[in-house]
mmCIF file of C-alpha atoms in Angstrom:
data_model
loop_
_atom_site.group_PDB
_atom_site.id
_atom_site.type_symbol
_atom_site.label_atom_id
_atom_site.label_comp_id
_atom_site.label_asym_id
_atom_site.label_seq_id
_atom_site.Cartn_x
_atom_site.Cartn_y
_atom_site.Cartn_z
ATOM 1 C CA MET A 1 92.813 98.030 111.095
ATOM 2 C CA ASP A 2 94.606 100.377 108.815
ATOM 3 C CA ASP A 3 92.489 103.451 109.840
ATOM 4 C CA GLU A 4 93.247 102.392 113.817
ATOM 5 C CA ASN A 5 97.187 102.320 112.945
ATOM 6 C CA ARG A 6 96.945 105.883 111.166
ATOM 7 C CA LEU A 7 94.792 107.339 114.266
ATOM 8 C CA TRP A 8 97.079 105.721 116.854
ATOM 9 C CA ARG A 9 100.066 107.292 115.139
ATOM 10 C CA TRP A 10 98.414 110.616 114.592
ATOM 11 C CA ARG A 11 97.308 110.747 118.229
ATOM 12 C CA GLN A 12 101.063 110.157 119.352
ATOM 13 C CA ARG A 13 102.459 112.514 117.268
ATOM 14 C CA THR A 14 100.174 115.281 118.197
ATOM 15 C CA GLU A 15 99.447 114.590 121.622
ATOM 16 C CA VAL A 16 102.522 116.911 123.184
ATOM 17 C CA PRO A 17 101.732 119.724 120.871
ATOM 18 C CA LEU A 18 98.084 119.938 121.708
ATOM 19 C CA PHE A 19 99.447 119.436 125.222
ATOM 20 C CA ALA A 20 101.835 122.774 124.748
ATOM 21 C CA ALA A 21 99.047 124.415 122.628
ATOM 22 C CA SER A 22 96.707 123.848 125.868
ATOM 23 C CA VAL A 23 99.009 125.364 128.133
ATOM 24 C CA LEU A 24 99.886 128.336 125.987
ATOM 25 C CA PHE A 25 96.097 129.320 125.307
ATOM 26 C CA LEU A 26 95.362 129.543 129.094
ATOM 27 C CA GLY A 27 98.621 131.532 129.726
ATOM 28 C CA CYS A 28 97.737 134.017 126.752
ATOM 29 C CA TYR A 29 93.908 133.951 127.956
ATOM 30 C CA ALA A 30 95.218 134.315 131.606
ATOM 31 C CA VAL A 31 97.354 137.558 130.653
ATOM 32 C CA GLN A 32 94.620 139.311 128.271
ATOM 33 C CA VAL A 33 92.218 139.201 131.464
ATOM 34 C CA LEU A 34 94.369 140.154 134.367
ATOM 35 C CA ALA A 35 97.240 142.324 132.600
ATOM 36 C CA GLU A 36 96.548 145.859 132.461
ATOM 37 C CA GLY A 37 97.817 148.378 130.244
ATOM 38 C CA ILE A 38 99.694 146.025 127.620
ATOM 39 C CA GLY A 39 100.202 147.722 124.087
ATOM 40 C CA PRO A 40 98.177 147.198 121.363
ATOM 41 C CA GLY A 41 101.121 144.990 119.710
ATOM 42 C CA TRP A 42 101.002 142.676 122.504
ATOM 43 C CA GLU A 43 97.582 142.439 122.607
ATOM 44 C CA ALA A 44 97.335 141.884 118.800
ATOM 45 C CA LEU A 45 100.162 139.031 119.461
ATOM 46 C CA LEU A 46 98.100 137.162 122.285
ATOM 47 C CA ARG A 47 95.117 137.066 120.121
ATOM 48 C CA ALA A 48 96.912 135.430 117.309
ATOM 49 C CA VAL A 49 98.110 132.961 119.469
ATOM 50 C CA THR A 50 94.873 131.927 120.945
ATOM 51 C CA TYR A 51 93.598 132.132 117.633
ATOM 52 C CA GLY A 52 96.132 129.693 116.262
ATOM 53 C CA THR A 53 95.495 127.267 119.249
ATOM 54 C CA TRP A 54 92.090 127.297 118.356
ATOM 55 C CA ALA A 55 92.855 126.338 114.535
ATOM 56 C CA LEU A 56 95.079 123.453 115.798
ATOM 57 C CA PHE A 57 92.363 121.622 117.580
ATOM 58 C CA VAL A 58 90.278 122.401 114.801
ATOM 59 C CA VAL A 59 92.590 120.466 112.545
ATOM 60 C CA ASP A 60 93.019 117.805 115.122
ATOM 61 C CA TYR A 61 89.541 117.109 115.263
ATOM 62 C CA LEU A 62 88.708 117.109 111.673
ATOM 63 C CA VAL A 63 92.021 114.713 111.057
ATOM 64 C CA ARG A 64 90.576 112.241 113.899
ATOM 65 C CA TRP A 65 87.180 112.505 112.372
ATOM 66 C CA ARG A 66 88.732 111.481 108.941
ATOM 67 C CA LEU A 67 90.951 108.883 109.873
ATOM 68 C CA THR A 68 88.180 107.022 111.857
ATOM 69 C CA GLY A 69 86.276 106.184 108.950
ATOM 70 C CA ARG A 70 82.930 106.094 111.230
ATOM 71 C CA HIS A 71 82.190 109.494 111.557
ATOM 72 C CA ALA A 72 78.807 109.496 113.616
ATOM 73 C CA HIS A 73 80.510 106.693 116.107
ATOM 74 C CA PHE A 74 83.644 109.122 116.790
ATOM 75 C CA VAL A 75 81.360 112.192 117.403
ATOM 76 C CA ARG A 76 79.371 110.222 119.903
ATOM 77 C CA ARG A 77 82.603 108.814 121.766
ATOM 78 C CA HIS A 78 84.804 111.842 121.718
ATOM 79 C CA PRO A 79 82.190 114.658 123.161
ATOM 80 C CA LEU A 80 84.832 116.664 124.579
ATOM 81 C CA ASP A 81 86.915 117.048 121.605
ATOM 82 C CA ALA A 82 84.181 118.546 119.842
ATOM 83 C CA LEU A 83 83.272 121.119 123.181
ATOM 84 C CA VAL A 84 86.775 122.259 123.074
ATOM 85 C CA VAL A 85 86.431 123.062 119.265
ATOM 86 C CA VAL A 86 83.083 125.109 120.147
ATOM 87 C CA LEU A 87 83.915 126.182 123.560
ATOM 88 C CA PRO A 88 87.710 127.566 123.940
ATOM 89 C CA LEU A 89 87.402 127.838 127.689
ATOM 90 C CA LEU A 90 87.465 123.784 127.709
ATOM 91 C CA ARG A 91 90.560 123.646 125.882
ATOM 92 C CA PRO A 92 92.960 123.183 128.859
ATOM 93 C CA LEU A 93 90.922 120.306 129.713
ATOM 94 C CA ARG A 94 93.041 118.236 127.190
ATOM 95 C CA ILE A 95 96.011 118.218 129.494
ATOM 96 C CA VAL A 96 93.582 115.549 131.261
ATOM 97 C CA GLN A 97 93.312 113.540 128.000
ATOM 98 C CA LEU A 98 97.466 113.739 127.726
ATOM 99 C CA TYR A 99 97.379 112.484 131.596
ATOM 100 C CA GLU A 100 95.512 109.419 130.639
ATOM 101 C CA THR A 101 97.363 108.656 127.729
ATOM 102 C CA ALA A 102 100.516 108.828 129.684
ATOM 103 C CA GLN A 103 98.735 106.413 131.995
ATOM 104 C CA HIS A 104 97.817 104.059 128.916
ATOM 105 C CA ARG A 105 101.627 103.706 127.884
ATOM 106 C CA HIS A 106 102.451 101.196 130.344
ATOM 107 C CA VAL A 107 100.740 97.497 130.656
ATOM 108 C CA ARG A 108 99.360 98.241 133.930
ATOM 109 C CA PRO A 109 98.320 101.764 134.890
ATOM 110 C CA ARG A 110 100.207 103.238 138.109
ATOM 111 C CA LEU A 111 97.136 104.230 139.622
ATOM 112 C CA THR A 112 94.212 102.397 140.526
ATOM 113 C CA LEU A 113 90.925 102.983 138.825
ATOM 114 C CA TYR A 114 89.447 104.991 141.953
ATOM 115 C CA ALA A 115 92.515 106.979 142.127
ATOM 116 C CA ARG A 116 92.809 107.980 138.555
ATOM 117 C CA VAL A 117 88.943 108.962 138.610
ATOM 118 C CA ILE A 118 89.947 111.200 141.474
ATOM 119 C CA ALA A 119 93.109 112.576 139.831
ATOM 120 C CA TYR A 120 91.471 113.209 136.761
ATOM 121 C CA ALA A 121 88.450 114.929 138.619
ATOM 122 C CA GLY A 122 90.575 117.080 140.815
ATOM 123 C CA LEU A 123 92.769 118.198 137.740
ATOM 124 C CA SER A 124 89.651 119.024 135.879
ATOM 125 C CA ALA A 125 88.272 121.009 138.732
ATOM 126 C CA VAL A 126 91.220 123.173 139.121
ATOM 127 C CA LEU A 127 91.416 123.633 135.315
ATOM 128 C CA LEU A 128 87.883 124.370 135.097
ATOM 129 C CA GLY A 129 87.802 126.577 137.749
ATOM 130 C CA PHE A 130 90.711 128.869 136.794
ATOM 131 C CA ALA A 131 89.236 129.327 133.415
ATOM 132 C CA GLY A 132 85.817 129.870 134.621
ATOM 133 C CA ALA A 133 87.169 132.365 137.270
ATOM 134 C CA LEU A 134 88.992 134.145 134.025
ATOM 135 C CA ALA A 135 85.652 134.043 132.237
ATOM 136 C CA VAL A 136 83.414 135.572 134.509
ATOM 137 C CA TYR A 137 86.296 138.311 135.764
ATOM 138 C CA SER A 138 86.585 139.467 132.022
ATOM 139 C CA ALA A 139 82.910 139.748 131.554
ATOM 140 C CA GLU A 140 81.840 141.105 134.835
ATOM 141 C CA ARG A 141 84.591 143.828 135.517
ATOM 142 C CA GLY A 142 83.091 147.456 135.069
ATOM 143 C CA ALA A 143 79.588 146.045 134.690
ATOM 144 C CA PRO A 144 76.897 148.324 136.490
ATOM 145 C CA GLY A 145 75.423 146.428 139.873
ATOM 146 C CA THR A 146 78.572 143.430 139.818
ATOM 147 C CA THR A 147 80.022 142.227 142.827
ATOM 148 C CA VAL A 148 82.829 140.420 140.872
ATOM 149 C CA ARG A 149 85.177 143.637 141.362
ATOM 150 C CA THR A 150 88.645 141.474 141.961
ATOM 151 C CA PHE A 151 89.803 138.369 140.054
ATOM 152 C CA GLY A 152 89.959 137.157 143.774
ATOM 153 C CA ASP A 153 86.185 137.430 143.969
ATOM 154 C CA ALA A 154 86.024 135.561 140.714
ATOM 155 C CA VAL A 155 87.814 132.934 142.267
ATOM 156 C CA TRP A 156 86.000 132.533 145.153
ATOM 157 C CA TRP A 157 82.760 132.531 142.986
ATOM 158 C CA ALA A 158 84.194 129.732 140.600
ATOM 159 C CA CYS A 159 85.271 127.936 144.125
ATOM 160 C CA SER A 160 81.851 128.024 145.642
ATOM 161 C CA THR A 161 80.268 127.241 142.526
ATOM 162 C CA LEU A 162 82.268 124.126 141.500
ATOM 163 C CA THR A 163 81.245 122.813 145.004
ATOM 164 C CA THR A 164 77.645 123.418 144.612
ATOM 165 C CA VAL A 165 77.716 125.774 147.939
ATOM 166 C CA GLY A 166 76.957 128.736 146.313
ATOM 167 C CA TYR A 167 76.820 131.098 149.138
ATOM 168 C CA GLY A 168 75.177 134.207 146.776
ATOM 169 C CA ASP A 169 77.656 136.878 148.127
ATOM 170 C CA VAL A 170 79.142 136.625 144.648
ATOM 171 C CA THR A 171 76.753 136.456 141.524
ATOM 172 C CA PRO A 172 77.573 137.281 137.941
ATOM 173 C CA VAL A 173 74.892 140.108 136.290
ATOM 174 C CA THR A 174 75.843 139.871 132.881
ATOM 175 C CA GLY A 175 74.270 137.802 130.484
ATOM 176 C CA LEU A 176 77.949 136.021 129.484
ATOM 177 C CA GLY A 177 79.074 135.884 133.291
ATOM 178 C CA ARG A 178 75.363 133.820 133.948
ATOM 179 C CA THR A 179 76.072 131.682 130.760
ATOM 180 C CA VAL A 180 79.645 130.755 132.348
ATOM 181 C CA ALA A 181 77.785 130.109 135.762
ATOM 182 C CA VAL A 182 75.596 127.502 133.928
ATOM 183 C CA GLY A 183 78.494 125.904 132.753
ATOM 184 C CA MET A 184 80.616 125.697 135.958
ATOM 185 C CA MET A 185 77.531 124.236 137.741
ATOM 186 C CA ALA A 186 77.287 121.698 135.227
ATOM 187 C CA GLY A 187 80.758 121.110 135.792
ATOM 188 C CA GLY A 188 80.773 121.136 139.335
ATOM 189 C CA LEU A 189 77.761 118.341 139.710
ATOM 190 C CA ALA A 190 79.415 116.132 137.331
ATOM 191 C CA LEU A 191 82.822 116.306 138.936
ATOM 192 C CA LEU A 192 81.434 115.890 142.449
ATOM 193 C CA GLY A 193 79.198 112.830 141.409
ATOM 194 C CA ALA A 194 82.222 111.206 139.608
ATOM 195 C CA VAL A 195 84.387 112.038 142.919
ATOM 196 C CA THR A 196 81.752 110.794 145.443
ATOM 197 C CA GLY A 197 80.664 107.507 143.348
ATOM 198 C CA SER A 198 84.353 106.582 143.008
ATOM 199 C CA PHE A 199 84.951 107.210 146.719
ATOM 200 C CA SER A 200 81.823 105.344 147.727
ATOM 201 C CA SER A 201 82.643 102.213 145.447
ATOM 202 C CA TRP A 202 86.309 101.917 146.971
ATOM 203 C CA LEU A 203 84.586 101.959 150.461
ATOM 204 C CA ILE A 204 82.170 99.117 149.941
ATOM 205 C CA GLN A 205 85.219 97.256 148.097
ATOM 206 C CA THR A 206 87.497 97.530 150.783
ATOM 207 C CA PHE A 207 84.570 96.614 153.617
ATOM 208 C CA THR A 208 83.726 93.539 151.261
ATOM 209 C CA LEU A 209 87.175 92.416 151.114
ATOM 210 C CA ASP A 210 87.523 92.850 154.818
ATOM 211 C CA GLU A 211 84.605 90.582 155.628
ATOM 212 C CA ASP A 212 85.542 88.093 152.899
ATOM 213 C CA ARG A 213 89.236 87.844 154.622
ATOM 214 C CA GLY A 214 87.547 87.220 158.098
ATOM 215 C CA GLY A 215 87.576 90.657 159.875
ATOM 216 C CA PRO A 216 90.079 93.851 159.763
ATOM 217 C CA PRO A 217 93.352 93.643 157.950
ATOM 218 C CA GLY A 218 95.983 90.941 160.782
ATOM 219 C CA ASN A 219 93.152 88.818 161.670
ATOM 220 C CA PRO A 220 93.233 85.165 160.184
ATOM 221 C CA PRO A 221 89.825 84.143 158.662
ATOM 222 C CA GLY A 222 87.512 82.735 161.057
ATOM 223 C CA ALA A 223 89.538 84.756 164.136
ATOM 224 C CA ARG A 224 87.570 86.924 166.237
ATOM 225 C CA PRO A 225 88.488 90.666 165.682
ATOM 226 C CA ARG A 226 90.934 92.241 168.263
#
């Protein structure tokens, strides 16, 4: 119980700094990819900031892993935290966790379960798509035979990949670009499945309640629908 209290206090103290680190990492990475002609001094500073945010997430993961007292259980219950440490481009998804923590501070969450799932999936899709577009553009620009010539091409590719449409007019040709593409495909399927399943469940629940009430809203039980 004491370990749980210490873990809770640690999360309360670090959620805002880690949120700032997530935003800072994404901003620095975007500047490194999109800004052309920056001096070596600025480039060294941006790299130092990105490595510094990585160190913060490593320390946070190790501290929480140590405080749980159940190390294997913590690894299984928090896969996103481990992925954030291993894959830097997933670091901005910690913003979603901060939003979830803020929701649970209230006695009852402000949004319904279905609305929270859709909100989390939408925010995750935007962050994952932007980070993936940056990674693909960084890997593909200047490569022989590439079709990703501008950042707009990378954004278009990210949108079509996350939505599982895959037009094929813009495709990565480098090994790193295709590796990012595989991750984007998996993320798109997971997010699309979460939204579709949540929306379908909400429709079923709504229709079931209407039937239990005797028809559409406004009709008394047993009355014929107008």
